[in-house]
Short mmCIF file of C-alpha atoms in Angstrom, two decimals:
data_model
loop_
_atom_site.label_atom_id
_atom_site.label_comp_id
_atom_site.label_asym_id
_atom_site.label_seq_id
_atom_site.Cartn_x
_atom_site.Cartn_y
_atom_site.Cartn_z
CA MET T 1 20.37 71.03 -34.06
CA SER T 2 20.37 72.40 -37.60
CA GLY T 3 20.16 68.82 -38.90
CA ILE T 4 16.85 68.34 -37.06
CA TRP T 5 15.41 71.51 -38.55
CA HIS T 6 16.60 70.60 -42.04
CA GLU T 7 15.18 67.08 -41.82
CA ALA T 8 11.83 68.31 -40.51
CA LEU T 9 11.58 71.01 -43.19
CA SER T 10 12.43 68.58 -45.98
CA ARG T 11 9.75 66.14 -44.76
CA ARG T 12 7.19 68.91 -44.74
CA ARG T 13 8.16 69.88 -48.28
CA LYS T 14 7.71 66.24 -49.36
CA GLY T 15 4.12 66.14 -48.18
CA GLY T 16 4.52 65.72 -44.43
CA THR T 17 2.60 67.59 -41.78
CA ASN T 18 2.12 71.32 -42.30
CA ALA T 19 3.20 72.66 -38.90
CA TRP T 20 1.02 75.78 -39.03
CA ALA T 21 -2.11 73.90 -40.09
CA HIS T 22 -1.40 71.36 -37.35
CA ALA T 23 -1.05 74.15 -34.78
CA ALA T 24 -4.32 75.76 -35.94
CA SER T 25 -6.08 72.40 -35.78
CA THR T 26 -4.67 71.80 -32.31
CA GLY T 27 -5.95 75.22 -31.24
CA PHE T 28 -9.41 74.43 -32.62
CA TRP T 29 -9.65 71.16 -30.71
CA ALA T 30 -8.17 72.69 -27.56
CA GLY T 31 -10.75 75.46 -27.71
CA LEU T 32 -13.63 73.09 -28.35
CA ILE T 33 -12.67 70.53 -25.70
CA TRP T 34 -11.63 72.93 -22.96
CA GLY T 35 -14.34 75.47 -23.85
CA LEU T 36 -16.98 72.77 -23.39
CA PHE T 37 -15.27 71.62 -20.21
CA HIS T 38 -15.28 75.22 -18.93
CA TRP T 39 -18.99 75.46 -19.73
CA LEU T 40 -19.61 72.23 -17.80
CA CYS T 41 -17.66 73.61 -14.82
CA GLU T 42 -19.81 76.73 -14.99
CA LEU T 43 -23.01 74.67 -15.03
CA LEU T 44 -21.80 72.65 -12.04
CA LYS T 45 -20.96 75.92 -10.22
CA PHE T 46 -17.23 75.15 -9.95
CA THR T 47 -16.53 78.56 -11.49
CA SER T 48 -18.37 81.85 -11.50
CA VAL T 49 -16.74 82.89 -14.78
CA HIS T 50 -19.08 82.23 -17.70
CA ALA T 51 -18.03 80.63 -20.97
CA GLY T 52 -18.21 83.94 -22.84
CA TYR T 53 -15.67 85.82 -20.75
CA TRP T 54 -13.57 86.55 -23.86
CA ILE T 55 -16.40 88.53 -25.39
CA GLU T 56 -17.73 90.02 -22.13
CA PRO T 57 -16.68 93.58 -23.04
CA PHE T 58 -18.65 93.44 -26.30
CA PHE T 59 -22.00 91.87 -25.30
CA LEU T 60 -24.61 92.31 -22.62
CA ARG T 61 -24.49 89.87 -19.73
CA ASP T 62 -28.09 88.74 -20.46
CA PHE T 63 -26.99 87.56 -23.91
CA LEU T 64 -23.85 85.82 -22.61
CA VAL T 65 -25.79 83.66 -20.14
CA SER T 66 -28.31 82.58 -22.80
CA PRO T 67 -27.84 79.37 -24.84
CA LEU T 68 -26.75 81.40 -27.87
CA GLY T 69 -24.38 83.38 -25.64
CA HIS T 70 -22.83 80.16 -24.33
CA ALA T 71 -22.27 79.01 -27.92
CA ALA T 72 -20.74 82.38 -28.80
CA GLY T 73 -18.53 82.13 -25.71
CA ILE T 74 -17.27 78.69 -26.67
CA GLY T 75 -16.71 79.97 -30.22
CA SER T 76 -14.66 82.87 -28.87
CA PHE T 77 -12.61 80.44 -26.77
CA ILE T 78 -11.96 78.37 -29.90
CA LEU T 79 -10.79 81.46 -31.79
CA PHE T 80 -8.56 82.49 -28.89
CA SER T 81 -7.16 78.94 -28.71
CA VAL T 82 -6.28 78.88 -32.41
CA ILE T 83 -4.39 82.16 -32.02
CA ALA T 84 -2.69 80.92 -28.84
CA ALA T 85 -1.66 77.65 -30.52
CA LEU T 86 -0.17 79.53 -33.48
CA LEU T 87 1.70 81.76 -31.03
CA TYR T 88 2.96 78.70 -29.16
CA ARG T 89 4.10 77.20 -32.47
CA ALA T 90 5.98 80.38 -33.36
CA LEU T 91 7.68 80.93 -30.00
CA PHE T 92 8.00 77.65 -28.09
CA ILE T 93 8.27 74.85 -30.64
CA ARG T 94 11.74 73.85 -29.44
CA PHE T 95 10.53 72.77 -25.99
CA ARG T 96 9.85 69.09 -25.40
CA GLY T 97 7.58 67.48 -22.87
CA PRO T 98 4.61 68.73 -20.91
CA TRP T 99 6.11 71.48 -18.74
CA ALA T 100 6.30 74.20 -21.37
CA GLY T 101 2.60 73.79 -22.12
CA ILE T 102 1.67 73.83 -18.43
CA VAL T 103 3.69 77.03 -17.93
CA TYR T 104 2.13 78.49 -21.10
CA GLY T 105 -1.40 77.81 -19.82
CA THR T 106 -0.53 79.22 -16.40
CA ALA T 107 0.90 82.36 -18.02
CA TRP T 108 -2.34 82.86 -19.97
CA TRP T 109 -4.34 82.33 -16.77
CA ALA T 110 -2.25 84.96 -14.97
CA ALA T 111 -2.55 87.39 -17.86
CA ILE T 112 -6.32 86.94 -18.10
CA PHE T 113 -7.29 86.74 -14.44
CA ALA T 114 -4.64 88.85 -12.72
CA ALA T 115 -3.78 91.48 -15.33
CA VAL T 116 -5.88 92.12 -18.43
CA GLY T 117 -9.20 90.51 -17.51
CA PRO T 118 -10.20 92.73 -14.58
CA PHE T 119 -9.17 95.91 -16.41
CA ALA T 120 -10.92 94.93 -19.66
CA GLY T 121 -14.12 93.88 -17.90
CA MET T 122 -13.68 90.22 -18.86
CA THR T 123 -13.41 88.90 -15.30
CA GLU T 124 -13.77 90.08 -11.73
CA PRO T 125 -10.55 90.75 -9.79
CA LEU T 126 -9.01 87.71 -8.13
CA ASN T 127 -9.91 88.94 -4.65
CA ARG T 128 -13.63 88.82 -5.61
CA ILE T 129 -14.07 85.60 -7.55
CA GLY T 130 -13.34 83.11 -4.78
CA TRP T 131 -10.98 80.19 -4.37
CA ASN T 132 -13.20 77.64 -6.17
CA THR T 133 -13.20 79.79 -9.29
CA ILE T 134 -9.48 80.56 -9.03
CA TRP T 135 -8.50 76.87 -8.74
CA THR T 136 -10.96 75.75 -11.41
CA GLU T 137 -9.87 78.39 -13.92
CA TRP T 138 -6.18 77.79 -13.21
CA SER T 139 -6.66 74.04 -13.66
CA ILE T 140 -8.56 74.47 -16.91
CA HIS T 141 -5.91 76.82 -18.29
CA MET T 142 -3.06 74.51 -17.24
CA LEU T 143 -4.73 71.54 -18.96
CA TRP T 144 -5.56 73.67 -21.99
CA GLY T 145 -1.91 74.81 -22.21
CA LEU T 146 -0.70 71.24 -21.71
CA PHE T 147 -2.95 70.07 -24.55
CA ILE T 148 -1.67 72.77 -26.91
CA GLY T 149 1.98 72.59 -25.94
CA TYR T 150 2.37 68.84 -25.77
CA THR T 151 0.40 68.20 -28.96
CA ILE T 152 2.40 70.72 -30.98
CA ALA T 153 5.74 69.66 -29.48
CA PHE T 154 5.02 65.96 -29.95
CA GLU T 155 4.10 66.43 -33.61
CA PHE T 156 7.19 68.53 -34.29
CA HIS T 157 9.68 66.36 -32.45
CA ASP T 158 8.08 63.08 -33.54
CA SER T 159 8.10 64.10 -37.20
CA ALA T 160 11.71 65.28 -36.87
CA HIS T 161 12.89 61.92 -35.45
CA GLY T 162 10.25 59.44 -36.52
CA GLU T 163 9.63 57.55 -39.68
CA PRO T 164 9.57 59.34 -43.02
CA ALA T 165 6.26 60.93 -43.99
CA THR T 166 5.94 58.57 -46.96
CA ALA T 167 6.01 55.42 -44.80
CA GLY T 168 2.70 53.53 -44.68
#
């Protein structure tokens, strides 16, 4: 195991992928893609949770349902996703495959919708938001976690076992 870490670190020192920049970039794209997807699900009435739920405690509802509020909501989801991707990189980099990311996304869903969200005023309690919203939000968060986890794990494990960074 230490040989894998040493090889990956030496590649990064020789100009390979910067793991933290890659994780931040992954978080940005995860936030943009899945934030826009969440917004689309809101427009199609699959979810009653608006795109700006992360900033709900700080802004009036009238602002959050406006076009500028939707953009701010997607921006807040991007910021959250960058932080979550960096956290994933720090804590779960050793896991391979898709399951760690799916569990990571599910854990965030549970934390947001079952624990912190209702108490912070970000979301309604689970018993009030309805099954369509519950399934939609859980699905989005699982896919979001899969995107983050699998992308970060693939880059780390591929660069540790793949071709040298200097290869064409």
